[in-house]
Amino acid sequence: MKIGFISLGCPKNQLDTEVMLHEVMSAGYEITPEDIDADIIIINTCGFIESAKKEAIDNILDVAWLKENRDLKGIIVTGCLAERYREQIMEELPEVDALLGVGSIHNIVEAVQAVEAQIKKGRNLPVSEKYTSFEDKNTVRLGGDRVLTTPEYMAYLKIAEGCDNRCAYCAIPSIRGNFRSRPMEDLVAEAKELSDQGIKELVIIAQDITRYGKDLYGHYALHELLRKITEATDVPWIRLLYCYPDKITDELIAEIRDNPRIVKYIDLPLQHISDHMLTAMNRHGDGAMIREVLRKLRTEVPGIVIRTTFIVGFPGETEEDFNELAEFLEEARFEHAGVFTYSREEGTAAYDFPDQIDEQVKQDRMDILMRTQVRINEEQNRAKIGSVVTVLVEDYDPVNETYFGRSAADAPEIDGKVFFRWRGEARIAPGSTVPVKIREVVDYDLYGFAMAEA
């Protein structure tokens, strides 16, 4: 029985897929990378916003076509969409043979076995008899052995599950449950194992990594975890994603500043700057707090790269609110910023808010901000021409005869890349680091020549 996997959504979801991969392989099943060769396909879905839901449903329908027209025999749907829309999936997508919620990923082998048994019997089950598992998402076993699906030189480390922030626009707490930190000793052991495998970059993730430890230890303990991981491993790059401004402690800033193996990069989703909007969104803190955190980061960690995201078109956003945000974007000059239009999601506080914004107005506001950010990025990148940056090599493009990779200023799958040529005869292996002199800028990417192989 050959099993295929499709993993959608964020890196946090990807780690759940890696855990399920390990459990399925450990049970003796063969994994195939080609959907058309699979007997059963497991689709781990995202269901955070409308675009993610559409992507998940489109993938289910694509796989259903294989079931109807090729040799695919079973479909298992897991993850956020399954957790959030379990009844609708079973009623409206009869091709799905099993459904697992986010608290049930460790039951994946049981689900595969149940579907396999029905395949052998050669009959289609009514909805009421299909395999489903929706264990309490707040008590799910966190972590577990996994099969890395990232390139061999980097890995994600999910340090917590769920979220307690309760932002008015967000469905994650209802999907993923309350915030639960993983014990520090488990995380350090996993980081050491990854380090022993030779990874060069460890990316720390959770819905809110800055809340880490509050539930287990009574205080924010991310800085302590980073120090222990650094002491236990030799991973050269440790990167921080998904931090919240109200929990950026002085201890964390000092650890970022003083620990040479933590890259001077932080992902800090701010969502807005207007006090009116921050309150409506149920964000913690106000515009003054955000500006103070940014001031501290810039002052204490010279050269730090800050990535952020903003939401425009949230219910009740006035022209004054938007103009304040636009001025702030010019003022803050973030190295990386994404702008999203508000997505009205069932089950969130903001779904029933009055003064919903017209979709065209949302789109226009997003376009205005993104034009500003593109200009800022171009100005910042052009300032790098002539400088030398250290690049973590990802691969080689034989068509263009260029290598490409990322500097410490760029997170995987999110930010820009550095493309470069190398005149040496020896091929540079992925995961190597090389100094590259920047000669040109195209959009978000940098181009240059490797000075020497490191």
CSV table of C-alpha atoms in Angstrom, one decimal:
chain,number,residue,atom,x,y,z
A,1,MET,CA,0.0,0.0,0.0
A,2,LYS,CA,1.6,3.3,-1.2
A,3,ILE,CA,0.8,6.5,0.7
A,4,GLY,CA,1.1,10.0,-0.7
A,5,PHE,CA,1.1,13.2,1.4
A,6,ILE,CA,0.1,16.7,0.5
A,7,SER,CA,1.0,19.4,3.1
A,8,LEU,CA,-0.7,22.8,2.8
A,9,GLY,CA,-0.3,26.0,4.9
A,10,CYS,CA,2.3,27.2,7.2
A,11,PRO,CA,5.5,25.6,8.6
A,12,LYS,CA,3.7,24.7,11.8
A,13,ASN,CA,1.4,22.6,9.7
A,14,GLN,CA,4.4,21.2,7.8
A,15,LEU,CA,5.8,19.8,11.1
A,16,ASP,CA,2.5,18.0,11.8
A,17,THR,CA,2.9,16.4,8.4
A,18,GLU,CA,6.4,15.4,9.2
A,19,VAL,CA,5.2,13.6,12.4
A,20,MET,CA,2.5,11.8,10.5
A,21,LEU,CA,5.0,10.8,7.8
A,22,HIS,CA,7.2,9.2,10.5
A,23,GLU,CA,4.3,7.3,12.0
A,24,VAL,CA,3.1,6.0,8.7
A,25,MET,CA,6.5,4.9,7.6
A,26,SER,CA,7.2,3.3,11.0
A,27,ALA,CA,4.0,1.2,10.5
A,28,GLY,CA,5.6,-0.2,7.3
A,29,TYR,CA,3.8,1.7,4.6
A,30,GLU,CA,5.6,2.9,1.5
A,31,ILE,CA,5.7,6.6,0.9
A,32,THR,CA,5.4,7.9,-2.7
A,33,PRO,CA,6.2,11.4,-3.8
A,34,GLU,CA,3.9,11.0,-6.9
A,35,ASP,CA,0.2,11.4,-6.3
A,36,ILE,CA,-0.6,9.3,-9.3
A,37,ASP,CA,1.2,6.3,-7.8
A,38,ALA,CA,-0.5,6.5,-4.4
A,39,ASP,CA,-3.2,4.1,-3.1
A,40,ILE,CA,-4.1,6.5,-0.3
A,41,ILE,CA,-3.4,10.2,-0.2
A,42,ILE,CA,-3.3,12.2,3.1
A,43,ILE,CA,-4.0,15.9,2.7
A,44,ASN,CA,-3.0,18.0,5.7
A,45,THR,CA,-5.0,21.2,5.2
A,46,CYS,CA,-4.9,24.8,6.3
A,47,GLY,CA,-8.2,26.6,7.1
A,48,PHE,CA,-7.0,29.9,8.5
A,49,ILE,CA,-8.5,32.4,5.9
A,50,GLU,CA,-10.6,32.2,2.8
A,51,SER,CA,-7.7,31.8,0.4
A,52,ALA,CA,-6.3,28.9,2.4
A,53,LYS,CA,-9.7,27.2,2.6
A,54,LYS,CA,-10.1,27.5,-1.2
A,55,GLU,CA,-6.6,26.0,-1.7
A,56,ALA,CA,-7.4,23.1,0.5
A,57,ILE,CA,-10.7,22.3,-1.2
A,58,ASP,CA,-9.2,22.6,-4.6
A,59,ASN,CA,-6.5,20.0,-3.6
A,60,ILE,CA,-9.2,17.7,-2.3
A,61,LEU,CA,-11.1,18.0,-5.5
A,62,ASP,CA,-8.0,17.4,-7.6
A,63,VAL,CA,-7.2,14.2,-5.6
A,64,ALA,CA,-10.9,13.2,-5.9
A,65,TRP,CA,-10.4,13.3,-9.7
A,66,LEU,CA,-7.5,10.7,-9.3
A,67,LYS,CA,-9.9,8.5,-7.3
A,68,GLU,CA,-12.5,8.6,-10.0
A,69,ASN,CA,-10.2,8.4,-13.0
A,70,ARG,CA,-7.0,6.7,-12.0
A,71,ASP,CA,-5.9,4.1,-9.4
A,72,LEU,CA,-6.2,6.1,-6.2
A,73,LYS,CA,-8.4,4.3,-3.7
A,74,GLY,CA,-8.5,6.4,-0.5
A,75,ILE,CA,-8.4,10.0,0.7
A,76,ILE,CA,-7.7,11.1,4.2
A,77,VAL,CA,-8.1,14.8,5.2
A,78,THR,CA,-6.3,16.1,8.3
A,79,GLY,CA,-5.4,19.5,9.7
A,80,CYS,CA,-7.1,22.9,10.2
A,81,LEU,CA,-9.8,22.6,7.5
A,82,ALA,CA,-10.8,19.2,8.9
A,83,GLU,CA,-11.0,20.5,12.4
A,84,ARG,CA,-13.0,23.6,11.5
A,85,TYR,CA,-15.4,22.1,8.9
A,86,ARG,CA,-15.7,18.5,9.8
A,87,GLU,CA,-19.5,18.1,9.1
A,88,GLN,CA,-19.4,20.1,5.9
A,89,ILE,CA,-16.5,18.0,4.5
A,90,MET,CA,-18.1,14.7,5.2
A,91,GLU,CA,-21.5,15.9,3.8
A,92,GLU,CA,-20.2,17.8,0.7
A,93,LEU,CA,-17.1,15.8,-0.2
A,94,PRO,CA,-18.2,12.1,-0.2
A,95,GLU,CA,-14.9,11.2,-1.9
A,96,VAL,CA,-13.2,11.7,1.5
A,97,ASP,CA,-12.8,8.4,3.4
A,98,ALA,CA,-11.4,9.6,6.7
A,99,LEU,CA,-11.1,12.8,8.6
A,100,LEU,CA,-8.7,13.7,11.5
A,101,GLY,CA,-8.7,16.9,13.6
A,102,VAL,CA,-5.6,18.7,14.7
A,103,GLY,CA,-5.7,16.8,18.0
A,104,SER,CA,-5.6,13.4,16.3
A,105,ILE,CA,-2.5,13.4,14.1
A,106,HIS,CA,-1.0,10.6,16.2
A,107,ASN,CA,-4.0,8.5,15.1
A,108,ILE,CA,-3.0,8.6,11.5
A,109,VAL,CA,-1.9,5.0,11.2
A,110,GLU,CA,-5.3,3.9,12.6
A,111,ALA,CA,-7.0,6.0,10.0
A,112,VAL,CA,-4.9,4.5,7.2
A,113,GLN,CA,-5.6,1.0,8.4
A,114,ALA,CA,-9.3,1.8,8.6
A,115,VAL,CA,-9.3,3.1,5.0
A,116,GLU,CA,-7.2,0.1,3.8
A,117,ALA,CA,-9.6,-2.3,5.3
A,118,GLN,CA,-12.5,-0.8,3.4
A,119,ILE,CA,-10.4,-0.8,0.2
A,120,LYS,CA,-9.9,-4.5,0.6
A,121,LYS,CA,-13.6,-5.1,1.1
A,122,GLY,CA,-14.3,-3.1,-2.0
A,123,ARG,CA,-17.2,-1.1,-0.8
A,124,ASN,CA,-17.9,2.5,-0.2
A,125,LEU,CA,-19.0,3.5,3.3
A,126,PRO,CA,-21.9,5.8,4.1
A,127,VAL,CA,-20.8,9.0,5.9
A,128,SER,CA,-21.8,7.7,9.3
A,129,GLU,CA,-19.4,4.8,9.1
A,130,LYS,CA,-16.3,6.5,7.8
A,131,TYR,CA,-13.3,6.9,10.0
A,132,THR,CA,-13.1,10.1,12.0
A,133,SER,CA,-11.1,11.2,15.0
A,134,PHE,CA,-11.4,14.5,16.8
A,135,GLU,CA,-9.6,14.2,20.1
A,136,ASP,CA,-9.4,17.2,22.5
A,137,LYS,CA,-7.0,19.5,20.7
A,138,ASN,CA,-5.9,21.0,24.1
A,139,THR,CA,-4.6,17.6,25.3
A,140,VAL,CA,-2.9,16.4,22.1
A,141,ARG,CA,0.6,15.0,22.6
A,142,LEU,CA,3.0,17.7,21.4
A,143,GLY,CA,6.0,16.9,19.2
A,144,GLY,CA,7.2,13.5,18.2
A,145,ASP,CA,9.6,11.8,15.9
A,146,ARG,CA,9.4,13.2,12.4
A,147,VAL,CA,10.7,12.8,8.8
A,148,LEU,CA,12.2,16.1,7.7
A,149,THR,CA,10.6,17.5,4.5
A,150,THR,CA,12.8,20.6,4.5
A,151,PRO,CA,16.1,20.7,2.7
A,152,GLU,CA,18.8,18.8,4.7
A,153,TYR,CA,20.5,22.0,5.8
A,154,MET,CA,17.5,23.6,7.6
A,155,ALA,CA,14.7,22.6,9.9
A,156,TYR,CA,11.8,24.1,11.8
A,157,LEU,CA,11.4,23.6,15.6
A,158,LYS,CA,7.8,24.1,16.8
A,159,ILE,CA,8.1,25.1,20.5
A,160,ALA,CA,4.4,25.4,21.3
A,161,GLU,CA,0.9,24.7,20.0
A,162,GLY,CA,-2.3,26.8,20.0
A,163,CYS,CA,-2.7,30.5,20.9
A,164,ASP,CA,-4.1,32.6,23.8
A,165,ASN,CA,-4.0,36.0,22.1
A,166,ARG,CA,-7.7,35.9,20.9
A,167,CYS,CA,-7.2,38.5,18.1
A,168,ALA,CA,-10.7,39.4,16.9
A,169,TYR,CA,-10.0,38.4,13.3
A,170,CYS,CA,-8.4,35.0,14.0
A,171,ALA,CA,-9.8,31.5,14.1
A,172,ILE,CA,-6.6,29.8,15.3
A,173,PRO,CA,-7.6,29.5,19.0
A,174,SER,CA,-10.8,27.7,18.1
A,175,ILE,CA,-9.0,25.5,15.6
A,176,ARG,CA,-5.7,24.8,17.4
A,177,GLY,CA,-6.7,25.3,21.0
A,178,ASN,CA,-5.1,27.1,23.9
A,179,PHE,CA,-1.4,27.9,24.0
A,180,ARG,CA,0.7,25.0,25.3
A,181,SER,CA,4.5,25.2,25.5
A,182,ARG,CA,6.6,22.1,25.0
A,183,PRO,CA,8.9,21.3,27.9
A,184,MET,CA,12.3,22.9,27.5
A,185,GLU,CA,14.2,19.6,27.9
A,186,ASP,CA,12.3,18.0,25.0
A,187,LEU,CA,13.0,21.0,22.7
A,188,VAL,CA,16.7,21.0,23.6
A,189,ALA,CA,16.9,17.3,22.9
A,190,GLU,CA,15.2,17.7,19.5
A,191,ALA,CA,17.4,20.6,18.6
A,192,LYS,CA,20.5,18.6,19.4
A,193,GLU,CA,19.3,15.7,17.3
A,194,LEU,CA,18.8,18.1,14.4
A,195,SER,CA,22.2,19.6,15.0
A,196,ASP,CA,23.7,16.2,14.9
A,197,GLN,CA,22.1,15.6,11.5
A,198,GLY,CA,24.1,18.6,10.2
A,199,ILE,CA,21.5,21.3,9.8
A,200,LYS,CA,22.8,24.8,9.4
A,201,GLU,CA,19.7,26.8,10.2
A,202,LEU,CA,17.1,26.2,12.9
A,203,VAL,CA,13.9,28.2,12.6
A,204,ILE,CA,11.9,28.6,15.9
A,205,ILE,CA,8.2,28.7,15.3
A,206,ALA,CA,4.8,28.6,17.1
A,207,GLN,CA,1.7,30.8,16.8
A,208,ASP,CA,3.5,33.1,19.3
A,209,ILE,CA,7.0,32.1,20.3
A,210,THR,CA,7.3,35.0,22.6
A,211,ARG,CA,4.7,33.5,24.9
A,212,TYR,CA,6.8,30.4,25.3
A,213,GLY,CA,7.1,29.1,28.9
A,214,LYS,CA,4.4,31.3,30.5
A,215,ASP,CA,2.1,28.3,31.0
A,216,LEU,CA,4.9,25.9,32.2
A,217,TYR,CA,7.3,28.1,34.1
A,218,GLY,CA,5.2,31.2,35.0
A,219,HIS,CA,7.3,33.6,33.0
A,220,TYR,CA,8.3,34.3,29.4
A,221,ALA,CA,11.2,31.9,28.9
A,222,LEU,CA,12.1,32.2,25.2
A,223,HIS,CA,15.5,33.7,26.0
A,224,GLU,CA,16.3,30.8,28.3
A,225,LEU,CA,15.3,28.3,25.7
A,226,LEU,CA,17.5,30.0,23.1
A,227,ARG,CA,20.5,30.0,25.4
A,228,LYS,CA,20.0,26.2,26.2
A,229,ILE,CA,19.7,25.4,22.5
A,230,THR,CA,22.8,27.3,21.7
A,231,GLU,CA,24.8,25.6,24.5
A,232,ALA,CA,23.6,22.1,23.4
A,233,THR,CA,24.1,22.5,19.6
A,234,ASP,CA,26.4,23.9,17.0
A,235,VAL,CA,23.8,25.1,14.6
A,236,PRO,CA,25.2,28.4,13.1
A,237,TRP,CA,21.9,30.1,12.4
A,238,ILE,CA,19.0,30.2,14.8
A,239,ARG,CA,16.0,32.3,13.4
A,240,LEU,CA,12.9,33.6,15.2
A,241,LEU,CA,9.5,33.7,13.6
A,242,TYR,CA,6.1,34.8,14.9
A,243,CYS,CA,6.9,37.1,17.8
A,244,TYR,CA,4.4,39.5,19.4
A,245,PRO,CA,5.5,43.0,20.3
A,246,ASP,CA,3.9,43.1,23.7
A,247,LYS,CA,6.0,40.1,24.8
A,248,ILE,CA,9.4,41.3,23.6
A,249,THR,CA,11.3,41.4,26.9
A,250,ASP,CA,14.6,43.1,27.7
A,251,GLU,CA,16.0,39.6,28.3
A,252,LEU,CA,15.0,38.4,24.8
A,253,ILE,CA,16.5,41.5,23.2
A,254,ALA,CA,19.7,41.0,25.1
A,255,GLU,CA,19.9,37.3,24.0
A,256,ILE,CA,19.3,38.3,20.4
A,257,ARG,CA,22.0,41.0,20.7
A,258,ASP,CA,24.6,39.0,22.6
A,259,ASN,CA,24.2,35.5,21.1
A,260,PRO,CA,26.2,35.4,17.8
A,261,ARG,CA,24.3,32.4,16.5
A,262,ILE,CA,20.9,34.0,16.7
A,263,VAL,CA,20.5,35.8,13.3
A,264,LYS,CA,19.7,39.4,13.7
A,265,TYR,CA,16.2,38.9,12.3
A,266,ILE,CA,12.8,38.9,13.9
A,267,ASP,CA,9.3,38.3,12.5
A,268,LEU,CA,7.0,40.7,14.4
A,269,PRO,CA,3.4,40.8,13.0
A,270,LEU,CA,2.0,44.1,14.0
A,271,GLN,CA,-1.2,44.2,12.0
A,272,HIS,CA,-1.8,47.9,12.5
A,273,ILE,CA,-0.6,51.1,14.2
A,274,SER,CA,-3.8,53.0,14.8
A,275,ASP,CA,-4.9,52.7,18.5
A,276,HIS,CA,-8.5,52.5,17.2
A,277,MET,CA,-7.8,49.5,15.1
A,278,LEU,CA,-5.5,47.8,17.6
A,279,THR,CA,-8.3,47.9,20.2
A,280,ALA,CA,-10.9,46.7,17.7
A,281,MET,CA,-8.6,43.8,16.7
A,282,ASN,CA,-8.1,42.9,20.4
A,283,ARG,CA,-4.3,43.3,19.9
A,284,HIS,CA,-2.4,43.7,23.1
A,285,GLY,CA,-0.8,47.2,23.5
A,286,ASP,CA,-1.1,50.4,21.5
A,287,GLY,CA,0.8,52.3,18.9
A,288,ALA,CA,3.2,53.9,21.4
A,289,MET,CA,4.2,50.5,22.7
A,290,ILE,CA,4.9,49.2,19.2
A,291,ARG,CA,7.1,52.2,18.4
A,292,GLU,CA,9.0,51.7,21.7
A,293,VAL,CA,9.6,48.1,21.0
A,294,LEU,CA,10.9,48.9,17.5
A,295,ARG,CA,13.1,51.7,19.0
A,296,LYS,CA,14.6,49.2,21.5
A,297,LEU,CA,15.2,46.6,18.8
A,298,ARG,CA,16.9,49.0,16.4
A,299,THR,CA,19.0,50.6,19.2
A,300,GLU,CA,20.0,47.4,21.1
A,301,VAL,CA,20.6,45.2,18.1
A,302,PRO,CA,22.2,47.4,15.4
A,303,GLY,CA,21.4,46.1,11.9
A,304,ILE,CA,18.5,43.9,13.0
A,305,VAL,CA,16.2,42.9,10.1
A,306,ILE,CA,12.5,43.2,11.0
A,307,ARG,CA,9.7,41.5,9.1
A,308,THR,CA,6.1,42.4,9.8
A,309,THR,CA,2.6,42.0,8.5
A,310,PHE,CA,-0.4,44.4,8.4
A,311,ILE,CA,-4.2,43.9,7.8
A,312,VAL,CA,-6.1,46.6,6.0
A,313,GLY,CA,-9.9,46.8,5.7
A,314,PHE,CA,-10.7,45.5,9.1
A,315,PRO,CA,-14.3,46.5,10.1
A,316,GLY,CA,-14.5,50.1,11.0
A,317,GLU,CA,-11.1,51.1,9.6
A,318,THR,CA,-11.4,54.8,8.6
A,319,GLU,CA,-9.4,56.8,6.2
A,320,GLU,CA,-7.7,58.4,9.1
A,321,ASP,CA,-6.7,54.9,10.5
A,322,PHE,CA,-5.4,53.9,7.1
A,323,ASN,CA,-3.5,57.1,6.6
A,324,GLU,CA,-1.8,56.7,10.0
A,325,LEU,CA,-0.8,53.2,8.9
A,326,ALA,CA,0.6,54.4,5.6
A,327,GLU,CA,2.6,57.1,7.3
A,328,PHE,CA,3.9,54.6,9.8
A,329,LEU,CA,5.1,52.3,7.0
A,330,GLU,CA,7.1,55.2,5.6
A,331,GLU,CA,8.4,56.0,9.1
A,332,ALA,CA,9.4,52.5,10.2
A,333,ARG,CA,11.1,51.4,7.0
A,334,PHE,CA,10.8,47.7,7.6
A,335,GLU,CA,13.2,45.4,5.8
A,336,HIS,CA,10.3,43.1,5.0
A,337,ALA,CA,6.5,43.7,5.2
A,338,GLY,CA,3.5,41.8,4.0
A,339,VAL,CA,0.0,43.4,3.6
A,340,PHE,CA,-3.2,41.4,3.7
A,341,THR,CA,-6.8,42.4,3.2
A,342,TYR,CA,-9.1,41.5,6.1
A,343,SER,CA,-10.7,38.1,5.7
A,344,ARG,CA,-14.1,37.7,7.3
A,345,GLU,CA,-14.0,34.4,9.1
A,346,GLU,CA,-16.9,32.5,10.7
A,347,GLY,CA,-16.4,31.9,14.4
A,348,THR,CA,-14.3,35.0,15.0
A,349,ALA,CA,-15.4,38.0,17.1
A,350,ALA,CA,-15.0,40.3,14.1
A,351,TYR,CA,-17.3,38.3,11.8
A,352,ASP,CA,-20.4,40.2,13.2
A,353,PHE,CA,-18.7,43.6,13.6
A,354,PRO,CA,-20.5,46.5,12.0
A,355,ASP,CA,-18.9,48.7,9.4
A,356,GLN,CA,-17.5,45.9,7.2
A,357,ILE,CA,-15.3,47.4,4.5
A,358,ASP,CA,-16.0,47.1,0.8
A,359,GLU,CA,-13.7,44.6,-1.0
A,360,GLN,CA,-12.5,47.1,-3.5
A,361,VAL,CA,-11.5,49.5,-0.8
A,362,LYS,CA,-9.5,46.8,0.9
A,363,GLN,CA,-7.7,46.0,-2.3
A,364,ASP,CA,-7.0,49.6,-3.0
A,365,ARG,CA,-5.5,50.1,0.5
A,366,MET,CA,-3.4,47.0,0.2
A,367,ASP,CA,-2.1,48.1,-3.2
A,368,ILE,CA,-1.1,51.5,-1.8
A,369,LEU,CA,0.9,50.0,1.1
A,370,MET,CA,2.6,47.4,-1.1
A,371,ARG,CA,3.7,50.0,-3.6
A,372,THR,CA,5.3,51.9,-0.7
A,373,GLN,CA,7.0,48.8,0.7
A,374,VAL,CA,8.3,47.7,-2.8
A,375,ARG,CA,9.9,51.1,-3.1
A,376,ILE,CA,11.4,50.9,0.5
A,377,ASN,CA,12.8,47.4,-0.3
A,378,GLU,CA,14.3,48.6,-3.5
A,379,GLU,CA,16.0,51.5,-1.8
A,380,GLN,CA,17.4,49.2,0.9
A,381,ASN,CA,18.6,46.6,-1.5
A,382,ARG,CA,20.3,49.2,-3.7
A,383,ALA,CA,22.2,50.3,-0.7
A,384,LYS,CA,23.7,46.8,-0.5
A,385,ILE,CA,25.3,47.0,-4.0
A,386,GLY,CA,29.0,46.8,-3.5
A,387,SER,CA,28.7,45.1,-0.1
A,388,VAL,CA,29.6,41.5,0.8
A,389,VAL,CA,27.0,39.3,2.4
A,390,THR,CA,27.2,35.7,3.7
A,391,VAL,CA,24.9,33.4,1.8
A,392,LEU,CA,23.6,30.0,2.8
A,393,VAL,CA,23.6,28.1,-0.5
A,394,GLU,CA,20.3,26.4,-1.3
A,395,ASP,CA,20.9,25.1,-4.9
A,396,TYR,CA,22.3,25.5,-8.4
A,397,ASP,CA,20.4,26.5,-11.5
A,398,PRO,CA,22.1,24.9,-14.5
A,399,VAL,CA,20.0,26.8,-17.0
A,400,ASN,CA,21.2,30.2,-15.8
A,401,GLU,CA,24.5,28.8,-14.4
A,402,THR,CA,23.9,30.5,-11.1
A,403,TYR,CA,23.7,29.4,-7.5
A,404,PHE,CA,21.1,30.8,-5.2
A,405,GLY,CA,20.6,31.0,-1.5
A,406,ARG,CA,19.7,33.3,1.4
A,407,SER,CA,21.5,35.8,3.6
A,408,ALA,CA,20.7,36.0,7.3
A,409,ALA,CA,18.3,38.8,6.4
A,410,ASP,CA,16.0,36.4,4.5
A,411,ALA,CA,13.8,33.7,6.0
A,412,PRO,CA,13.1,30.5,4.0
A,413,GLU,CA,10.0,30.5,1.8
A,414,ILE,CA,9.2,34.1,2.7
A,415,ASP,CA,11.8,36.6,1.8
A,416,GLY,CA,14.1,37.3,-1.2
A,417,LYS,CA,17.1,35.3,-2.4
A,418,VAL,CA,20.6,36.0,-3.4
A,419,PHE,CA,21.7,34.7,-6.9
A,420,PHE,CA,25.4,34.5,-7.6
A,421,ARG,CA,28.0,33.1,-10.0
A,422,TRP,CA,31.0,31.1,-8.9
A,423,ARG,CA,34.1,30.8,-11.1
A,424,GLY,CA,35.6,27.9,-9.1
A,425,GLU,CA,35.7,24.4,-10.6
A,426,ALA,CA,34.3,22.6,-7.5
A,427,ARG,CA,30.6,22.5,-7.1
A,428,ILE,CA,29.3,24.3,-4.0
A,429,ALA,CA,27.1,22.0,-1.9
A,430,PRO,CA,23.8,23.1,-0.5
A,431,GLY,CA,24.1,24.2,3.1
A,432,SER,CA,27.5,25.7,2.5
A,433,THR,CA,28.0,29.4,3.3
A,434,VAL,CA,29.9,31.7,0.9
A,435,PRO,CA,30.7,35.4,0.8
A,436,VAL,CA,28.9,37.1,-2.1
A,437,LYS,CA,29.7,40.6,-3.4
A,438,ILE,CA,26.4,42.2,-4.5
A,439,ARG,CA,26.4,43.7,-8.0
A,440,GLU,CA,22.7,44.1,-8.9
A,441,VAL,CA,19.2,44.2,-7.6
A,442,VAL,CA,16.1,42.8,-9.3
A,443,ASP,CA,12.8,43.2,-7.4
A,444,TYR,CA,13.3,41.6,-3.9
A,445,ASP,CA,16.4,39.6,-5.0
A,446,LEU,CA,20.1,40.4,-5.0
A,447,TYR,CA,22.7,39.3,-7.6
A,448,GLY,CA,26.4,39.0,-7.3
A,449,PHE,CA,29.6,36.9,-7.5
A,450,ALA,CA,31.0,34.6,-4.9
A,451,MET,CA,34.3,35.9,-3.7
A,452,ALA,CA,35.5,32.5,-2.4
A,453,GLU,CA,34.1,29.3,-1.1
A,454,ALA,CA,33.8,29.3,2.6
